[in-house]
CSV table of C-alpha atoms and ligand atoms in Angstrom, one decimal:
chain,number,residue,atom,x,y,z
A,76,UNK,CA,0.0,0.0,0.0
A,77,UNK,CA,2.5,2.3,1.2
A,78,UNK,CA,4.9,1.0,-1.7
A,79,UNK,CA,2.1,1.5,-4.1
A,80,UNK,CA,2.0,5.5,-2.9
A,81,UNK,CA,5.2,6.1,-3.0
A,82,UNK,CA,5.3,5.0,-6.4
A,83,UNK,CA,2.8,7.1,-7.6
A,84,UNK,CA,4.8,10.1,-5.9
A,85,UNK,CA,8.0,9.4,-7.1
A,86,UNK,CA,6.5,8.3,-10.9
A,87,UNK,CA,4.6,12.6,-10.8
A,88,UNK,CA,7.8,13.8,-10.0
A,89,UNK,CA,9.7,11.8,-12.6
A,90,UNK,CA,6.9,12.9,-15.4
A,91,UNK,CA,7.7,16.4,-13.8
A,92,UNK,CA,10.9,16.3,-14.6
A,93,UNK,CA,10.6,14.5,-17.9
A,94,UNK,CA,8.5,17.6,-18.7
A,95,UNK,CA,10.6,20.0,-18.0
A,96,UNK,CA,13.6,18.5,-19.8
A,97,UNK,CA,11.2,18.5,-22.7
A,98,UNK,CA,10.5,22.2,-22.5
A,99,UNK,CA,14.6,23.1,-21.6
A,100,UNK,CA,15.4,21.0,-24.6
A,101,UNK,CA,13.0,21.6,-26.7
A,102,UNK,CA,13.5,25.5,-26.4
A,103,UNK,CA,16.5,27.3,-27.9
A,104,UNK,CA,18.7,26.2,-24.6
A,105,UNK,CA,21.7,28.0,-26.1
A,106,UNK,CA,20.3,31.1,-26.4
A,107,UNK,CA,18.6,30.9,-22.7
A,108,UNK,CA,21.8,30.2,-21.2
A,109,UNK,CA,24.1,32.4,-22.7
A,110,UNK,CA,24.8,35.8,-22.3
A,111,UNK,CA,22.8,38.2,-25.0
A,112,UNK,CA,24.5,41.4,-26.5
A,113,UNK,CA,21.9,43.5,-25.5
A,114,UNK,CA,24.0,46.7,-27.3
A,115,UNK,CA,23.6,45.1,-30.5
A,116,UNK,CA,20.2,44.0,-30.4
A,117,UNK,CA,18.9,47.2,-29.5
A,118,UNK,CA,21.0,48.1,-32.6
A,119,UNK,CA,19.4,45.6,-34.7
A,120,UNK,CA,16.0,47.1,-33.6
A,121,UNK,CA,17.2,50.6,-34.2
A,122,UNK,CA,18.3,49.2,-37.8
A,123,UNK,CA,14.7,47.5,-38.5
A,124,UNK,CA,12.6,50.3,-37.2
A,125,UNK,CA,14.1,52.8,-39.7
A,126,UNK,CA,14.1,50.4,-42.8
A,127,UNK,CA,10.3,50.1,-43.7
A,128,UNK,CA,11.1,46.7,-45.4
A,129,UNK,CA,12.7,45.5,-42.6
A,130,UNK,CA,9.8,46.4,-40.3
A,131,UNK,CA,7.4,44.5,-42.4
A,132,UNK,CA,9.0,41.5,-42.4
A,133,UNK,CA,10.1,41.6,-39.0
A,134,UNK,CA,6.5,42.2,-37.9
A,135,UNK,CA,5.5,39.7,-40.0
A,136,UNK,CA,7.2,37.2,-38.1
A,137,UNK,CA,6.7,38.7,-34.6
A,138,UNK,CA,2.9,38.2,-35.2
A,139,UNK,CA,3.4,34.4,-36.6
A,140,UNK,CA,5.5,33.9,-33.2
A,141,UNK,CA,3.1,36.0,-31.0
A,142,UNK,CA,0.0,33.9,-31.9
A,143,UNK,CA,0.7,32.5,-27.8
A,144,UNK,CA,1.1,35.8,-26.8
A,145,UNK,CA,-2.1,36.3,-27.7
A,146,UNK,CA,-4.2,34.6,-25.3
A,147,UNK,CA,-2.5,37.1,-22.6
A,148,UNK,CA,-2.1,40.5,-24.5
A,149,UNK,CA,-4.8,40.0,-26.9
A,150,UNK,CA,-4.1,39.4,-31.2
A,151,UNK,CA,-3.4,42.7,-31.8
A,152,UNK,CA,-2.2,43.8,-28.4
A,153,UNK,CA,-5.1,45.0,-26.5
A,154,UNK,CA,-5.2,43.0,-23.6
A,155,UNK,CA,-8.7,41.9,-22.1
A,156,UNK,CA,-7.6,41.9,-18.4
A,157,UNK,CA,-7.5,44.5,-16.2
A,158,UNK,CA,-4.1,43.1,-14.9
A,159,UNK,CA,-2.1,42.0,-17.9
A,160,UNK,CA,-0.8,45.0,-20.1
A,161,UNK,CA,-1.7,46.0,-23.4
A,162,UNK,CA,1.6,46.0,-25.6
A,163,UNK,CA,-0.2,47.6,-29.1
A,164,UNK,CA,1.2,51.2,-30.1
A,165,UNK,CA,4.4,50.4,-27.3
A,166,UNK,CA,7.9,52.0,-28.1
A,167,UNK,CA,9.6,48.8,-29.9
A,168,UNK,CA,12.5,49.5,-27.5
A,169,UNK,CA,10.7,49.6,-24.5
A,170,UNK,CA,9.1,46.2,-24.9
A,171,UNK,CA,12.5,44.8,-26.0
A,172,UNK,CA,14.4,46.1,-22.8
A,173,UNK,CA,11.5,44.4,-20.7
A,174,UNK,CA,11.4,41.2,-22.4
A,175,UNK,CA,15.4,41.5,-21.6
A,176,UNK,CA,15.4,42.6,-18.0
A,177,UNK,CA,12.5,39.1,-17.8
A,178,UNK,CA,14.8,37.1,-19.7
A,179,UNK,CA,17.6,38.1,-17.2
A,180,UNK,CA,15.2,37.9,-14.1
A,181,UNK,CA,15.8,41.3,-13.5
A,182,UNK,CA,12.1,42.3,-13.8
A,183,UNK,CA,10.2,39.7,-12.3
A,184,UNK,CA,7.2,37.7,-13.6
A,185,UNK,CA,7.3,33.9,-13.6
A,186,UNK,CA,5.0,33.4,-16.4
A,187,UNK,CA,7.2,36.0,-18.8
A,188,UNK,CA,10.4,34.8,-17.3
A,189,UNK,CA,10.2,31.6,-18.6
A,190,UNK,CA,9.1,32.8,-22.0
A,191,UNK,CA,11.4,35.5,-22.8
A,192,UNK,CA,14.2,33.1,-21.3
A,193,UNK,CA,13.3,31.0,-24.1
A,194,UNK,CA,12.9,33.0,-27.3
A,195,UNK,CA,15.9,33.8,-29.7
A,196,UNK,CA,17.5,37.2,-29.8
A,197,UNK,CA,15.7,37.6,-33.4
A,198,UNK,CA,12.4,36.4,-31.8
A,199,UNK,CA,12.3,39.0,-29.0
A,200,UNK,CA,13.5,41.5,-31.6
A,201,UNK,CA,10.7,40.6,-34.4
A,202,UNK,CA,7.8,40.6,-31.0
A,203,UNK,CA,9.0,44.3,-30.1
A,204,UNK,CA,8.1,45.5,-33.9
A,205,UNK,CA,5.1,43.4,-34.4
A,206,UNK,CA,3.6,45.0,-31.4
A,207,UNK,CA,4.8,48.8,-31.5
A,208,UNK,CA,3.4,48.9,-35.1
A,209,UNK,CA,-0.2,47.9,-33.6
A,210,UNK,CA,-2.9,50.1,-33.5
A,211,UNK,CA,-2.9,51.2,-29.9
A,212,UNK,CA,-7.2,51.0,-30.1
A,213,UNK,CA,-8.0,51.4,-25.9
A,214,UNK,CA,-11.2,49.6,-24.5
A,215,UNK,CA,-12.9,52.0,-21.7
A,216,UNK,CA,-12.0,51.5,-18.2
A,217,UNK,CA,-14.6,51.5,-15.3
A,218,UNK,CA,-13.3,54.2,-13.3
A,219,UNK,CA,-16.4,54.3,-11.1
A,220,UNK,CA,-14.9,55.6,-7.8
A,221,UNK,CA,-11.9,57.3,-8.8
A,222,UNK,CA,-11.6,60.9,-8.5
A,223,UNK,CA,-9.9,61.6,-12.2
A,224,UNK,CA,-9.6,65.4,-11.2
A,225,UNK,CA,-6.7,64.6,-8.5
A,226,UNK,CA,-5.1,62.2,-11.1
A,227,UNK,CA,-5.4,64.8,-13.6
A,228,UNK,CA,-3.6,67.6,-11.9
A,229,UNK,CA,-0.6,65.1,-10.5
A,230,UNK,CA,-0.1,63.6,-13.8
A,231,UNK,CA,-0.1,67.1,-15.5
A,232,UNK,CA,2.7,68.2,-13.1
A,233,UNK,CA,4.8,65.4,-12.3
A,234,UNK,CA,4.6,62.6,-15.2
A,235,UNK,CA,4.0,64.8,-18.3
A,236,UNK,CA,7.0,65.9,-19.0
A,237,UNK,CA,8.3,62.0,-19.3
A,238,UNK,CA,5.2,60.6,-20.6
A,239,UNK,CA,3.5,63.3,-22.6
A,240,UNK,CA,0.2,65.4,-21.7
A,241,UNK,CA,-1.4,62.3,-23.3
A,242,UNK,CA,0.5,59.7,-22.6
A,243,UNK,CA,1.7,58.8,-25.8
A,244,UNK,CA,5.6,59.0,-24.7
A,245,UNK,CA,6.4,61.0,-27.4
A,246,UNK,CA,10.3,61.5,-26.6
A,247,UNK,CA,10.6,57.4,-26.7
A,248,UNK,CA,9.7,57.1,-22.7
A,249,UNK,CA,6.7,54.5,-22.5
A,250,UNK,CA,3.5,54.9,-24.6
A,251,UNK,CA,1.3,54.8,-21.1
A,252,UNK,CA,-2.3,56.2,-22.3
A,253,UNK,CA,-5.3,53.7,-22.2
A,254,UNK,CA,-3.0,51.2,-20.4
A,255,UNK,CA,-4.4,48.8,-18.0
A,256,UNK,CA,-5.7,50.3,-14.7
A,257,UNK,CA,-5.3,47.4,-12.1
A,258,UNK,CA,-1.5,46.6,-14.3
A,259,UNK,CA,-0.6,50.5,-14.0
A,260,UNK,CA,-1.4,50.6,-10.6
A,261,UNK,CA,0.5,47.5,-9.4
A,262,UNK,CA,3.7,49.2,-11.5
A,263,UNK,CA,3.3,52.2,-9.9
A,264,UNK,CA,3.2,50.5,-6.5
A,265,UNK,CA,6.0,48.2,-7.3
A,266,UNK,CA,8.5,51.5,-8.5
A,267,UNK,CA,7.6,53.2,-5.3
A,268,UNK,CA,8.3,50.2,-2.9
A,269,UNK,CA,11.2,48.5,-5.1
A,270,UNK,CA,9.4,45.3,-5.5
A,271,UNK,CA,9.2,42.4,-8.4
A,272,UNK,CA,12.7,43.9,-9.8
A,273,UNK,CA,11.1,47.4,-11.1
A,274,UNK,CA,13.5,49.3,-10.4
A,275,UNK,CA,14.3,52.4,-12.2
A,276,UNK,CA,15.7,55.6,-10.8
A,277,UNK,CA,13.3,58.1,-12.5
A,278,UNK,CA,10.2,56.3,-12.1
A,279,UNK,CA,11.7,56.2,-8.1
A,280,UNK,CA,12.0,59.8,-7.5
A,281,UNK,CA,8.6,60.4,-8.7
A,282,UNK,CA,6.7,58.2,-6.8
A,283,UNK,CA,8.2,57.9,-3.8
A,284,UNK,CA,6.1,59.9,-1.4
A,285,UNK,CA,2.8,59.2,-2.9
A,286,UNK,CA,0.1,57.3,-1.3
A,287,UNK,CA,-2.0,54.4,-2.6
A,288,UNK,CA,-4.9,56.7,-3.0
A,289,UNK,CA,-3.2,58.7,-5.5
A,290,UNK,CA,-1.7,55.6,-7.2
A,291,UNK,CA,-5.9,54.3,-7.6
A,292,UNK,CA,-6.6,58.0,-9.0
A,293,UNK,CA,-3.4,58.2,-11.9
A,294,UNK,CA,-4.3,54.8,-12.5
A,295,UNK,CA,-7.9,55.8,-13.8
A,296,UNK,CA,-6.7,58.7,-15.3
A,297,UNK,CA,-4.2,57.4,-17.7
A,298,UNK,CA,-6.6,54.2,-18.0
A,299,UNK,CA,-8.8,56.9,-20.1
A,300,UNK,CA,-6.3,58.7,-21.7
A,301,UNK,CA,-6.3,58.2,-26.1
B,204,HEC,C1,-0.1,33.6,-19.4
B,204,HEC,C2,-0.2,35.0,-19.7
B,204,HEC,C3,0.9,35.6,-20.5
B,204,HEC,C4,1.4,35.2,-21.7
B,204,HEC,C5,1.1,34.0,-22.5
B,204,HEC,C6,2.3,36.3,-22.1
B,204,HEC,N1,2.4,37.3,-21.2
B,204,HEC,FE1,3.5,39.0,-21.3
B,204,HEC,N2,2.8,39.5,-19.5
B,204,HEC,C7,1.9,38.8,-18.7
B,204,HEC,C8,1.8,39.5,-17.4
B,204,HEC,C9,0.9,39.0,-16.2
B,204,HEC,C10,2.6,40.6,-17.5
B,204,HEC,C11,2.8,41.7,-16.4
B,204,HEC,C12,3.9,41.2,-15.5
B,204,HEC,C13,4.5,42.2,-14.6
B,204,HEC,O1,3.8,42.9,-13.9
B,204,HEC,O2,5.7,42.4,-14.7
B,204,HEC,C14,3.2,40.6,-18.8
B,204,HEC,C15,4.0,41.6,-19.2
B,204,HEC,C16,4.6,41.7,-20.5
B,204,HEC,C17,5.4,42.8,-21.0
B,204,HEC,C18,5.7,44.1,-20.2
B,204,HEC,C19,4.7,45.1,-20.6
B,204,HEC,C20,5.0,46.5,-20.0
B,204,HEC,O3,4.2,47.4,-20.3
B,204,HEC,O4,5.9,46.7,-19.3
B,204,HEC,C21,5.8,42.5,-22.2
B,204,HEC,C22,6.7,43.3,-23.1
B,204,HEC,C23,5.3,41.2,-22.5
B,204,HEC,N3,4.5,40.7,-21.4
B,204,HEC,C24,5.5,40.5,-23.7
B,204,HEC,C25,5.0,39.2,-24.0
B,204,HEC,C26,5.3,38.4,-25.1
B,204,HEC,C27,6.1,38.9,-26.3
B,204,HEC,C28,4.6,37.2,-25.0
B,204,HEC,C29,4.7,36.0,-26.0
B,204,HEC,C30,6.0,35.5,-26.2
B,204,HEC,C31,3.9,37.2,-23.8
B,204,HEC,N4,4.1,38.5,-23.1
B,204,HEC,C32,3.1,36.2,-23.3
B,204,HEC,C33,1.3,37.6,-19.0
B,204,HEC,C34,1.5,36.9,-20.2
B,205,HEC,C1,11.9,61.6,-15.7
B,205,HEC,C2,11.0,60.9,-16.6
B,205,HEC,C3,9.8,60.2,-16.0
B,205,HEC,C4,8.8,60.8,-15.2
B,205,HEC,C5,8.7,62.2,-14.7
B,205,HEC,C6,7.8,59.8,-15.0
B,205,HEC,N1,8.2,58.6,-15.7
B,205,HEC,FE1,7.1,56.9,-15.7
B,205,HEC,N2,8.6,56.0,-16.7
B,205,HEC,C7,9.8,56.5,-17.0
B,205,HEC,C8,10.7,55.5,-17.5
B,205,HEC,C9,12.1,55.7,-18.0
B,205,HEC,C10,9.9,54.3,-17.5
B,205,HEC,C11,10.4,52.9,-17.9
B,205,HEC,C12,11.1,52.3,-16.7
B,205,HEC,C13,11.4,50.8,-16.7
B,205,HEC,O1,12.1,50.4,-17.6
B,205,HEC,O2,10.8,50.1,-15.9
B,205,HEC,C14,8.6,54.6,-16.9
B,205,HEC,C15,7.6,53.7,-16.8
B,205,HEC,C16,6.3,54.0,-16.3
B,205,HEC,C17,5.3,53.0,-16.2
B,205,HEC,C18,5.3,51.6,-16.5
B,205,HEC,C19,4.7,51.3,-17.9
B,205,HEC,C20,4.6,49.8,-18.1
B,205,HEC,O3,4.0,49.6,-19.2
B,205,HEC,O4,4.9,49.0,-17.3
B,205,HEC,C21,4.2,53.7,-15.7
B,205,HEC,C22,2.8,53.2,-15.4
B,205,HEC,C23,4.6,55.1,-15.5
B,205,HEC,N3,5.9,55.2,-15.9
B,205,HEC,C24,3.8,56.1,-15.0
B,205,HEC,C25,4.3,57.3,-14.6
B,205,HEC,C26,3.5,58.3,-13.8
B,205,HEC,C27,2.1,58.0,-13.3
B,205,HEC,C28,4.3,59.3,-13.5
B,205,HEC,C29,4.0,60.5,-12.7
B,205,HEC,C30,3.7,60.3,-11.3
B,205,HEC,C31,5.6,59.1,-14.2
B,205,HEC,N4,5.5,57.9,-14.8
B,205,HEC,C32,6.6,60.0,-14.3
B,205,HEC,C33,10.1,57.9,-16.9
B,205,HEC,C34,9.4,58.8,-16.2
């Protein structure tokens, strides 16, 4: 009886095991093992974005290779959770740095550090174009509750000048307007407290001293912003 148990445990672990060599071996071990050369793929990307040609094909083959991607962040990059980011409309380089700092398990995500571990430098590169050339289309968010007023006037003074009045990064910082309101206010919280590897010195400074109300109020705001 006991035998029989044990058995069983020890045969779930083996399939466990044998499941996960599958997936280490079956996944481009090399390149998740190996130090990238994350100069010359922001390069590359540089490279591709300017050479319209390039682009195409390189979205192209981000969107044949983003079809699993899709059942987070949505075919086209509009995610249908409030928790899970949109990526449509994003700065190509943005999206490539984070896929690199989950890659490295800088930034910290278990679900997208396993994944970016596992795609190719060319993958990751191709995903960053096929999503910034997305239409960024925004779904309205219920922001019953929130006072949009107080988010308004903070954003306006202290996250404008980085983001744009709306939102749109326009000087290559993150394209933040319409983004997820439950995803922007966990990535607010996590900057301010240094948690889940977001760590980044402007995004620090500026919300160090502010409270979870006002992180529930931005959130809404740029939630509506087009
Ligand atoms: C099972 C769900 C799931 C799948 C599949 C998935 N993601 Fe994610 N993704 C998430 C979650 C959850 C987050 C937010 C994690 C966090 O807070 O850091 C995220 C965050 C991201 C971000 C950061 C966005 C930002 O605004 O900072 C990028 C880029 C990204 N994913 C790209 C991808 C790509 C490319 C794929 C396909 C190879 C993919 N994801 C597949 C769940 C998923
Ligand atoms: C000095 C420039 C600067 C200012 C001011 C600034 N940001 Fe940022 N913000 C950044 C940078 C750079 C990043 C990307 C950091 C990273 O790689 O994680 C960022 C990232 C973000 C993100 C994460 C986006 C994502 O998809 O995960 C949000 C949300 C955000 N900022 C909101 C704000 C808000 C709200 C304010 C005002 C309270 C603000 N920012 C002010 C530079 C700035």
């Amino acid at each position: 009886m006991r035998n029989t148990r044990m058995w069983r445990v020890s045969g779930m672990f083996a399939n466990a095991v044998l499941g996960m060599a599958l997936i280490v071996s079956t996944a481009q071990a090399d390149d998740a093992t190996r130090m990238r050369d994350q100069a010359a793929m922001q390069a590359r990307l540089t490279e591709i974005m300017a050479d319209p040609a390039a682009r195409d094909a390189a979205a192209a083959a981000g969107k044949e290779r983003g079809s699993f991607c899709a059942f987070c962040h949505g075919d086209d990059g509009i995610s249908k959770k409030d928790w899970l980011p949109n990526l449509a409309g994003q700065s190509a380089r943005y999206t490539l740095d984070q896929n690199l700092a989950y890659a490295s398990g800088e930034r910290k995500n278990q679900v997208m550090n396993d994944l970016a571990a596992n795609m190719t430098d060319e993958e990751l590169i191709n995903l960053s174009v096929f999503y910034a050339v997305q239409t960024p289309e925004r779904l309205d968010a219920d922001v019953h509750g929130k006072d949009l007023t107080v988010g308004k006037n903070f954003y306006q003074s202290a996250c404008a000048r980085c983001h744009g009045e709306d939102g749109r990064g326009e000087k290559g910082y993150t394209w933040i307007a319409g983004q997820k309101q439950e995803y922007v206010r966990r990535a607010l919280t996590r900057y301010r407290d240094g948690e889940g590897g977001r760590i980044d010195q402007e995004m620090a400074e500026v919300t160090a001293s502010i409270t979870d109300q006002l992180i529930d109020n931005l959130a809404a705001y740029i939630a509506t912003l087009r």
